[in-house]
Amino acid sequence: MSDVIYREAVRADLPAVIALLADDVLGKARDFTEVDEAYERAFAAIDADPRNQLIVAEQAGELVGCLQITYIPGLGRHGSERSLIESVRVRSDRRGQGLGRDLMTWAVDQARQRGCALVQLTTDKTREDAHRFYLGLGFVASHEGMKLAL
């Protein structure tokens, strides 16, 4: 997909990004489609943090995908940094065309270039298609993740 541009999101992208987050079975229940103060604060915090990147995939002037990358310093793996990828979304009318694979490959390449020792992500246990997708990219279900909603 040579005509897709991957770049850091700017404030003007926020409405399209939150629409991508809500354009999803699970996202419909937990995200909104209107930009509000909470989304504004979150975007500002991500944008100001050099260890966080909100990445968008743009094609023909339209946002067709997004993800967030967080770089985490740690002592494990001999003091190596790791990359955490979250909120991976491809617009519903563009799914199944290779865009998600290209976006994830781009994100893994960024981590590799930065010198990260590993890339990690979590995916909801109900997302069986996503599990197959990540396994096909070489990810391994090596750990059991847990979350505590606050």
Tab-separated table of N, CA and C in Angstrom:
chain	number	residue	atom	x	y	z
A	1	MET	N	0.848	-1.178	0.000
A	1	MET	CA	0.000	0.000	0.000
A	1	MET	C	0.889	1.235	0.000
A	2	SER	N	1.520	1.474	-1.104
A	2	SER	CA	2.488	2.549	-1.197
A	2	SER	C	1.849	3.935	-1.110
A	3	ASP	N	0.549	4.031	-1.298
A	3	ASP	CA	-0.089	5.345	-1.246
A	3	ASP	C	-0.600	5.694	0.153
A	4	VAL	N	-0.307	4.865	1.152
A	4	VAL	CA	-0.703	5.140	2.531
A	4	VAL	C	0.467	5.809	3.239
A	5	ILE	N	0.168	6.881	3.945
A	5	ILE	CA	1.169	7.620	4.714
A	5	ILE	C	0.936	7.332	6.191
A	6	TYR	N	2.001	6.968	6.908
A	6	TYR	CA	1.938	6.776	8.352
A	6	TYR	C	2.618	7.972	8.991
A	7	ARG	N	1.932	8.603	9.925
A	7	ARG	CA	2.467	9.809	10.558
A	7	ARG	C	1.875	9.975	11.946
A	8	GLU	N	2.511	10.851	12.724
A	8	GLU	CA	1.953	11.161	14.037
A	8	GLU	C	0.701	12.004	13.851
A	9	ALA	N	-0.279	11.717	14.670
A	9	ALA	CA	-1.534	12.459	14.606
A	9	ALA	C	-1.328	13.888	15.082
A	10	VAL	N	-2.109	14.787	14.520
A	10	VAL	CA	-2.183	16.171	14.978
A	10	VAL	C	-3.593	16.403	15.519
A	11	ARG	N	-3.769	17.494	16.226
A	11	ARG	CA	-5.065	17.758	16.876
A	11	ARG	C	-6.223	17.683	15.886
A	12	ALA	N	-6.029	18.130	14.673
A	12	ALA	CA	-7.105	18.107	13.670
A	12	ALA	C	-7.550	16.682	13.330
A	13	ASP	N	-6.717	15.686	13.620
A	13	ASP	CA	-7.063	14.284	13.353
A	13	ASP	C	-7.962	13.678	14.430
A	14	LEU	N	-8.076	14.345	15.571
A	14	LEU	CA	-8.760	13.741	16.720
A	14	LEU	C	-10.177	13.257	16.416
A	15	PRO	N	-11.032	14.012	15.755
A	15	PRO	CA	-12.376	13.486	15.462
A	15	PRO	C	-12.345	12.177	14.666
A	16	ALA	N	-11.463	12.082	13.674
A	16	ALA	CA	-11.380	10.855	12.872
A	16	ALA	C	-10.823	9.699	13.690
A	17	VAL	N	-9.871	9.981	14.583
A	17	VAL	CA	-9.295	8.918	15.418
A	17	VAL	C	-10.346	8.365	16.372
A	18	ILE	N	-11.101	9.239	17.037
A	18	ILE	CA	-12.106	8.701	17.963
A	18	ILE	C	-13.232	7.992	17.208
A	19	ALA	N	-13.499	8.414	15.979
A	19	ALA	CA	-14.476	7.681	15.159
A	19	ALA	C	-13.957	6.276	14.859
A	20	LEU	N	-12.651	6.144	14.601
A	20	LEU	CA	-12.065	4.817	14.375
A	20	LEU	C	-12.180	3.949	15.629
A	21	LEU	N	-11.935	4.541	16.789
A	21	LEU	CA	-12.022	3.775	18.035
A	21	LEU	C	-13.441	3.283	18.291
A	22	ALA	N	-14.422	4.095	17.949
A	22	ALA	CA	-15.823	3.722	18.169
A	22	ALA	C	-16.362	2.807	17.072
A	23	ASP	N	-15.680	2.712	15.938
A	23	ASP	CA	-16.109	1.905	14.796
A	23	ASP	C	-15.655	0.464	14.985
A	24	ASP	N	-16.149	-0.143	16.043
A	24	ASP	CA	-15.640	-1.438	16.462
A	24	ASP	C	-16.661	-2.042	17.433
A	25	VAL	N	-16.773	-3.350	17.441
A	25	VAL	CA	-17.767	-4.006	18.309
A	25	VAL	C	-17.579	-3.604	19.765
A	26	LEU	N	-16.361	-3.694	20.271
A	26	LEU	CA	-16.112	-3.328	21.665
A	26	LEU	C	-16.064	-1.815	21.841
A	27	GLY	N	-15.538	-1.108	20.855
A	27	GLY	CA	-15.433	0.340	20.943
A	27	GLY	C	-16.774	1.039	21.033
A	28	LYS	N	-17.793	0.465	20.389
A	28	LYS	CA	-19.126	1.063	20.440
A	28	LYS	C	-19.625	1.184	21.877
A	29	ALA	N	-19.207	0.246	22.733
A	29	ALA	CA	-19.675	0.227	24.114
A	29	ALA	C	-18.839	1.089	25.048
A	30	ARG	N	-17.633	1.485	24.618
A	30	ARG	CA	-16.776	2.199	25.570
A	30	ARG	C	-16.208	3.512	25.053
A	31	ASP	N	-16.406	3.838	23.797
A	31	ASP	CA	-15.907	5.099	23.257
A	31	ASP	C	-17.063	5.910	22.692
A	32	PHE	N	-16.830	7.216	22.581
A	32	PHE	CA	-17.825	8.134	22.053
A	32	PHE	C	-17.389	8.570	20.657
A	33	THR	N	-18.259	9.220	19.943
A	33	THR	CA	-17.898	9.700	18.607
A	33	THR	C	-17.712	11.210	18.573
A	34	GLU	N	-17.979	11.878	19.673
A	34	GLU	CA	-17.808	13.328	19.757
A	34	GLU	C	-16.552	13.657	20.549
A	35	VAL	N	-15.793	14.613	20.074
A	35	VAL	CA	-14.618	15.078	20.808
A	35	VAL	C	-15.117	15.869	22.017
A	36	ASP	N	-14.686	15.448	23.190
A	36	ASP	CA	-15.043	16.170	24.410
A	36	ASP	C	-13.764	16.502	25.185
A	37	GLU	N	-13.921	17.071	26.359
A	37	GLU	CA	-12.765	17.510	27.145
A	37	GLU	C	-11.843	16.351	27.516
A	38	ALA	N	-12.396	15.186	27.801
A	38	ALA	CA	-11.573	14.020	28.157
A	38	ALA	C	-10.679	13.605	26.991
A	39	TYR	N	-11.226	13.569	25.778
A	39	TYR	CA	-10.412	13.235	24.606
A	39	TYR	C	-9.358	14.319	24.352
A	40	GLU	N	-9.729	15.583	24.547
A	40	GLU	CA	-8.778	16.683	24.363
A	40	GLU	C	-7.599	16.546	25.328
A	41	ARG	N	-7.896	16.260	26.607
A	41	ARG	CA	-6.831	16.098	27.604
A	41	ARG	C	-5.940	14.919	27.254
A	42	ALA	N	-6.549	13.796	26.877
A	42	ALA	CA	-5.772	12.599	26.542
A	42	ALA	C	-4.872	12.848	25.340
A	43	PHE	N	-5.405	13.493	24.315
A	43	PHE	CA	-4.588	13.785	23.135
A	43	PHE	C	-3.424	14.689	23.512
A	44	ALA	N	-3.684	15.727	24.294
A	44	ALA	CA	-2.622	16.654	24.699
A	44	ALA	C	-1.534	15.928	25.481
A	45	ALA	N	-1.924	15.002	26.356
A	45	ALA	CA	-0.941	14.256	27.147
A	45	ALA	C	-0.094	13.346	26.259
A	46	ILE	N	-0.725	12.664	25.317
A	46	ILE	CA	0.009	11.790	24.395
A	46	ILE	C	0.960	12.630	23.545
A	47	ASP	N	0.446	13.725	23.024
A	47	ASP	CA	1.225	14.588	22.140
A	47	ASP	C	2.443	15.187	22.852
A	48	ALA	N	2.311	15.459	24.142
A	48	ALA	CA	3.397	16.086	24.902
A	48	ALA	C	4.431	15.084	25.413
A	49	ASP	N	4.120	13.809	25.359
A	49	ASP	CA	4.981	12.773	25.942
A	49	ASP	C	5.882	12.169	24.856
A	50	PRO	N	7.201	12.326	24.958
A	50	PRO	CA	8.092	11.790	23.929
A	50	PRO	C	8.108	10.259	23.866
A	51	ARG	N	7.559	9.584	24.853
A	51	ARG	CA	7.498	8.120	24.836
A	51	ARG	C	6.180	7.596	24.266
A	52	ASN	N	5.331	8.473	23.819
A	52	ASN	CA	4.042	8.084	23.249
A	52	ASN	C	3.885	8.663	21.858
A	53	GLN	N	3.308	7.861	20.983
A	53	GLN	CA	2.991	8.326	19.636
A	53	GLN	C	1.607	7.816	19.258
A	54	LEU	N	0.755	8.709	18.841
A	54	LEU	CA	-0.516	8.341	18.244
A	54	LEU	C	-0.282	8.413	16.746
A	55	ILE	N	-0.349	7.266	16.100
A	55	ILE	CA	-0.023	7.154	14.676
A	55	ILE	C	-1.306	6.997	13.880
A	56	VAL	N	-1.377	7.696	12.761
A	56	VAL	CA	-2.509	7.540	11.856
A	56	VAL	C	-2.011	7.062	10.496
A	57	ALA	N	-2.882	6.338	9.827
A	57	ALA	CA	-2.653	5.911	8.451
A	57	ALA	C	-3.581	6.755	7.586
A	58	GLU	N	-2.985	7.478	6.653
A	58	GLU	CA	-3.747	8.391	5.806
A	58	GLU	C	-3.630	7.952	4.353
A	59	GLN	N	-4.763	7.925	3.687
A	59	GLN	CA	-4.775	7.583	2.264
A	59	GLN	C	-5.729	8.533	1.549
A	60	ALA	N	-5.232	9.170	0.507
A	60	ALA	CA	-6.024	10.122	-0.285
A	60	ALA	C	-6.692	11.166	0.612
A	61	GLY	N	-5.965	11.626	1.634
A	61	GLY	CA	-6.471	12.666	2.516
A	61	GLY	C	-7.432	12.207	3.589
A	62	GLU	N	-7.690	10.896	3.679
A	62	GLU	CA	-8.612	10.368	4.687
A	62	GLU	C	-7.864	9.471	5.655
A	63	LEU	N	-8.249	9.530	6.941
A	63	LEU	CA	-7.658	8.623	7.921
A	63	LEU	C	-8.351	7.274	7.814
A	64	VAL	N	-7.549	6.236	7.612
A	64	VAL	CA	-8.096	4.895	7.421
A	64	VAL	C	-7.627	3.921	8.503
A	65	GLY	N	-6.764	4.375	9.401
A	65	GLY	CA	-6.287	3.514	10.478
A	65	GLY	C	-5.537	4.304	11.520
A	66	CYS	N	-5.330	3.673	12.673
A	66	CYS	CA	-4.559	4.324	13.735
A	66	CYS	C	-4.046	3.271	14.715
A	67	LEU	N	-3.096	3.681	15.515
A	67	LEU	CA	-2.616	2.903	16.650
A	67	LEU	C	-1.825	3.820	17.551
A	68	GLN	N	-1.624	3.384	18.781
A	68	GLN	CA	-0.800	4.137	19.720
A	68	GLN	C	0.397	3.287	20.093
A	69	ILE	N	1.574	3.907	20.091
A	69	ILE	CA	2.807	3.236	20.498
A	69	ILE	C	3.326	3.934	21.753
A	70	THR	N	3.616	3.134	22.773
A	70	THR	CA	4.247	3.643	23.982
A	70	THR	C	5.571	2.921	24.150
A	71	TYR	N	6.629	3.677	24.355
A	71	TYR	CA	7.948	3.102	24.575
A	71	TYR	C	8.204	3.072	26.079
A	72	ILE	N	8.498	1.883	26.602
A	72	ILE	CA	8.605	1.676	28.040
A	72	ILE	C	10.036	1.301	28.406
A	73	PRO	N	10.686	2.135	29.213
A	73	PRO	CA	12.026	1.761	29.683
A	73	PRO	C	11.885	0.691	30.766
A	74	GLY	N	12.867	-0.158	30.892
A	74	GLY	CA	12.810	-1.181	31.936
A	74	GLY	C	14.181	-1.741	32.239
A	75	LEU	N	14.264	-2.391	33.367
A	75	LEU	CA	15.511	-3.040	33.753
A	75	LEU	C	15.624	-4.436	33.152
A	76	GLY	N	14.473	-5.084	32.940
A	76	GLY	CA	14.479	-6.422	32.359
A	76	GLY	C	15.070	-6.424	30.963
A	77	ARG	N	15.512	-7.595	30.547
A	77	ARG	CA	16.144	-7.757	29.231
A	77	ARG	C	17.349	-6.825	29.098
A	78	HIS	N	18.118	-6.800	30.183
A	78	HIS	CA	19.364	-6.026	30.261
A	78	HIS	C	19.129	-4.546	30.009
A	79	GLY	N	18.092	-4.009	30.636
A	79	GLY	CA	17.818	-2.577	30.544
A	79	GLY	C	17.215	-2.131	29.233
A	80	SER	N	16.618	-3.056	28.517
A	80	SER	CA	16.071	-2.733	27.197
A	80	SER	C	14.731	-2.020	27.285
A	81	GLU	N	14.509	-1.201	26.301
A	81	GLU	CA	13.214	-0.561	26.125
A	81	GLU	C	12.306	-1.531	25.376
A	82	ARG	N	11.006	-1.447	25.639
A	82	ARG	CA	10.028	-2.240	24.889
A	82	ARG	C	8.983	-1.315	24.300
A	83	SER	N	8.317	-1.797	23.302
A	83	SER	CA	7.268	-1.039	22.635
A	83	SER	C	5.929	-1.701	22.939
A	84	LEU	N	4.976	-0.891	23.362
A	84	LEU	CA	3.618	-1.366	23.614
A	84	LEU	C	2.717	-0.748	22.551
A	85	ILE	N	1.996	-1.597	21.831
A	85	ILE	CA	1.079	-1.122	20.793
A	85	ILE	C	-0.343	-1.334	21.283
A	86	GLU	N	-1.136	-0.296	21.214
A	86	GLU	CA	-2.528	-0.320	21.678
A	86	GLU	C	-3.430	0.365	20.658
A	87	SER	N	-4.713	0.186	20.832
A	87	SER	CA	-5.746	0.900	20.063
A	87	SER	C	-5.536	0.799	18.559
A	88	VAL	N	-5.254	-0.405	18.096
A	88	VAL	CA	-5.070	-0.644	16.662
A	88	VAL	C	-6.452	-0.684	16.007
A	89	ARG	N	-6.657	0.173	15.045
A	89	ARG	CA	-7.939	0.205	14.348
A	89	ARG	C	-7.722	0.456	12.863
A	90	VAL	N	-8.542	-0.204	12.061
A	90	VAL	CA	-8.627	0.053	10.625
A	90	VAL	C	-10.098	0.342	10.344
A	91	ARG	N	-10.344	1.369	9.584
A	91	ARG	CA	-11.721	1.744	9.258
A	91	ARG	C	-12.462	0.535	8.695
A	92	SER	N	-13.703	0.344	9.117
A	92	SER	CA	-14.441	-0.885	8.787
A	92	SER	C	-14.544	-1.147	7.290
A	93	ASP	N	-14.655	-0.114	6.472
A	93	ASP	CA	-14.756	-0.338	5.027
A	93	ASP	C	-13.413	-0.652	4.380
A	94	ARG	N	-12.330	-0.627	5.169
A	94	ARG	CA	-10.991	-0.908	4.651
A	94	ARG	C	-10.389	-2.193	5.213
A	95	ARG	N	-11.121	-2.862	6.090
A	95	ARG	CA	-10.589	-4.084	6.696
A	95	ARG	C	-10.492	-5.198	5.657
A	96	GLY	N	-9.499	-6.061	5.841
A	96	GLY	CA	-9.313	-7.203	4.953
A	96	GLY	C	-8.540	-6.890	3.688
A	97	GLN	N	-7.947	-5.697	3.587
A	97	GLN	CA	-7.225	-5.290	2.380
A	97	GLN	C	-5.718	-5.171	2.603
A	98	GLY	N	-5.235	-5.584	3.775
A	98	GLY	CA	-3.800	-5.545	4.044
A	98	GLY	C	-3.324	-4.298	4.767
A	99	LEU	N	-4.213	-3.351	5.000
A	99	LEU	CA	-3.824	-2.107	5.660
A	99	LEU	C	-3.352	-2.366	7.095
A	100	GLY	N	-4.068	-3.205	7.834
A	100	GLY	CA	-3.675	-3.511	9.212
A	100	GLY	C	-2.303	-4.161	9.283
A	101	ARG	N	-2.043	-5.078	8.376
A	101	ARG	CA	-0.730	-5.738	8.319
A	101	ARG	C	0.371	-4.712	8.031
A	102	ASP	N	0.132	-3.827	7.088
A	102	ASP	CA	1.126	-2.805	6.757
A	102	ASP	C	1.338	-1.837	7.919
A	103	LEU	N	0.266	-1.442	8.584
A	103	LEU	CA	0.364	-0.529	9.718
A	103	LEU	C	1.152	-1.165	10.864
A	104	MET	N	0.867	-2.419	11.164
A	104	MET	CA	1.584	-3.114	12.241
A	104	MET	C	3.048	-3.346	11.865
A	105	THR	N	3.304	-3.683	10.620
A	105	THR	CA	4.687	-3.867	10.170
A	105	THR	C	5.457	-2.565	10.323
A	106	TRP	N	4.837	-1.454	9.962
A	106	TRP	CA	5.460	-0.147	10.118
A	106	TRP	C	5.783	0.115	11.594
A	107	ALA	N	4.831	-0.173	12.494
A	107	ALA	CA	5.021	0.073	13.926
A	107	ALA	C	6.137	-0.804	14.498
A	108	VAL	N	6.194	-2.059	14.090
A	108	VAL	CA	7.268	-2.958	14.554
A	108	VAL	C	8.615	-2.454	14.041
A	109	ASP	N	8.655	-1.998	12.808
A	109	ASP	CA	9.899	-1.442	12.257
A	109	ASP	C	10.363	-0.225	13.053
A	110	GLN	N	9.430	0.617	13.491
A	110	GLN	CA	9.788	1.775	14.307
A	110	GLN	C	10.441	1.326	15.614
A	111	ALA	N	9.876	0.306	16.243
A	111	ALA	CA	10.440	-0.219	17.500
A	111	ALA	C	11.832	-0.805	17.265
A	112	ARG	N	11.979	-1.513	16.179
A	112	ARG	CA	13.279	-2.110	15.838
A	112	ARG	C	14.330	-1.006	15.623
A	113	GLN	N	13.967	0.019	14.875
A	113	GLN	CA	14.889	1.128	14.618
A	113	GLN	C	15.258	1.870	15.895
A	114	ARG	N	14.350	1.902	16.854
A	114	ARG	CA	14.594	2.579	18.121
A	114	ARG	C	15.467	1.733	19.052
A	115	GLY	N	15.610	0.440	18.728
A	115	GLY	CA	16.426	-0.447	19.544
A	115	GLY	C	15.659	-1.200	20.609
A	116	CYS	N	14.344	-1.237	20.498
A	116	CYS	CA	13.536	-1.974	21.474
A	116	CYS	C	13.862	-3.467	21.410
A	117	ALA	N	13.793	-4.120	22.560
A	117	ALA	CA	14.064	-5.550	22.630
A	117	ALA	C	12.830	-6.379	22.288
A	118	LEU	N	11.655	-5.792	22.457
A	118	LEU	CA	10.449	-6.515	22.120
A	118	LEU	C	9.289	-5.569	21.901
A	119	VAL	N	8.286	-6.060	21.194
A	119	VAL	CA	7.027	-5.348	20.985
A	119	VAL	C	5.950	-6.188	21.644
A	120	GLN	N	5.120	-5.543	22.430
A	120	GLN	CA	4.039	-6.265	23.091
A	120	GLN	C	2.719	-5.559	22.836
A	121	LEU	N	1.649	-6.305	22.998
A	121	LEU	CA	0.311	-5.753	22.866
A	121	LEU	C	-0.650	-6.621	23.654
A	122	THR	N	-1.805	-6.081	23.912
A	122	THR	CA	-2.880	-6.880	24.482
A	122	THR	C	-4.042	-6.844	23.507
A	123	THR	N	-4.825	-7.884	23.535
A	123	THR	CA	-6.023	-7.936	22.708
A	123	THR	C	-7.109	-8.638	23.507
A	124	ASP	N	-8.309	-8.128	23.442
A	124	ASP	CA	-9.421	-8.684	24.195
A	124	ASP	C	-9.595	-10.158	23.856
A	125	LYS	N	-9.888	-10.960	24.864
A	125	LYS	CA	-10.027	-12.407	24.652
A	125	LYS	C	-11.136	-12.763	23.664
A	126	THR	N	-12.101	-11.873	23.469
A	126	THR	CA	-13.197	-12.165	22.539
A	126	THR	C	-12.844	-11.876	21.086
A	127	ARG	N	-11.716	-11.255	20.839
A	127	ARG	CA	-11.334	-10.849	19.480
A	127	ARG	C	-10.568	-11.971	18.760
A	128	GLU	N	-11.253	-13.009	18.399
A	128	GLU	CA	-10.600	-14.166	17.783
A	128	GLU	C	-9.948	-13.817	16.440
A	129	ASP	N	-10.591	-12.978	15.651
A	129	ASP	CA	-9.982	-12.564	14.376
A	129	ASP	C	-8.688	-11.801	14.633
A	130	ALA	N	-8.687	-10.936	15.643
A	130	ALA	CA	-7.480	-10.180	15.973
A	130	ALA	C	-6.375	-11.122	16.434
A	131	HIS	N	-6.727	-12.152	17.194
A	131	HIS	CA	-5.714	-13.115	17.652
A	131	HIS	C	-5.043	-13.778	16.459
A	132	ARG	N	-5.830	-14.226	15.497
A	132	ARG	CA	-5.267	-14.843	14.291
A	132	ARG	C	-4.395	-13.851	13.530
A	133	PHE	N	-4.856	-12.614	13.447
A	133	PHE	CA	-4.112	-11.565	12.760
A	133	PHE	C	-2.737	-11.375	13.406
A	134	TYR	N	-2.688	-11.214	14.723
A	134	TYR	CA	-1.411	-10.980	15.409
A	134	TYR	C	-0.505	-12.211	15.354
A	135	LEU	N	-1.080	-13.385	15.460
A	135	LEU	CA	-0.277	-14.610	15.317
A	135	LEU	C	0.340	-14.674	13.922
A	136	GLY	N	-0.409	-14.282	12.910
A	136	GLY	CA	0.086	-14.272	11.543
A	136	GLY	C	1.226	-13.281	11.328
A	137	LEU	N	1.315	-12.278	12.202
A	137	LEU	CA	2.401	-11.302	12.129
A	137	LEU	C	3.634	-11.755	12.910
A	138	GLY	N	3.520	-12.912	13.576
A	138	GLY	CA	4.649	-13.427	14.338
A	138	GLY	C	4.564	-13.219	15.835
A	139	PHE	N	3.509	-12.561	16.314
A	139	PHE	CA	3.337	-12.412	17.753
A	139	PHE	C	3.013	-13.776	18.361
A	140	VAL	N	3.409	-13.966	19.605
A	140	VAL	CA	3.194	-15.221	20.311
A	140	VAL	C	2.392	-14.920	21.564
A	141	ALA	N	1.375	-15.718	21.823
A	141	ALA	CA	0.560	-15.568	23.048
A	141	ALA	C	1.317	-16.186	24.211
A	142	SER	N	2.365	-15.515	24.653
A	142	SER	CA	3.288	-16.070	25.643
A	142	SER	C	2.935	-15.744	27.085
A	143	HIS	N	2.038	-14.790	27.299
A	143	HIS	CA	1.706	-14.354	28.641
A	143	HIS	C	0.193	-14.265	28.808
A	144	GLU	N	-0.251	-14.310	30.016
A	144	GLU	CA	-1.660	-14.082	30.340
A	144	GLU	C	-1.763	-12.658	30.885
A	145	GLY	N	-2.531	-11.811	30.235
A	145	GLY	CA	-2.667	-10.430	30.687
A	145	GLY	C	-3.836	-10.283	31.627
A	146	MET	N	-3.738	-9.314	32.504
A	146	MET	CA	-4.816	-9.017	33.435
A	146	MET	C	-4.994	-7.514	33.510
A	147	LYS	N	-6.218	-7.097	33.761
A	147	LYS	CA	-6.531	-5.675	33.890
A	147	LYS	C	-7.458	-5.489	35.073
A	148	LEU	N	-7.384	-4.334	35.663
A	148	LEU	CA	-8.258	-3.948	36.775
A	148	LEU	C	-8.889	-2.621	36.401
A	149	ALA	N	-10.186	-2.635	36.120
A	149	ALA	CA	-10.874	-1.402	35.775
A	149	ALA	C	-11.044	-0.540	37.026
A	150	LEU	N	-10.748	0.740	36.888
A	150	LEU	CA	-10.851	1.664	38.025
A	150	LEU	C	-11.953	2.685	37.794
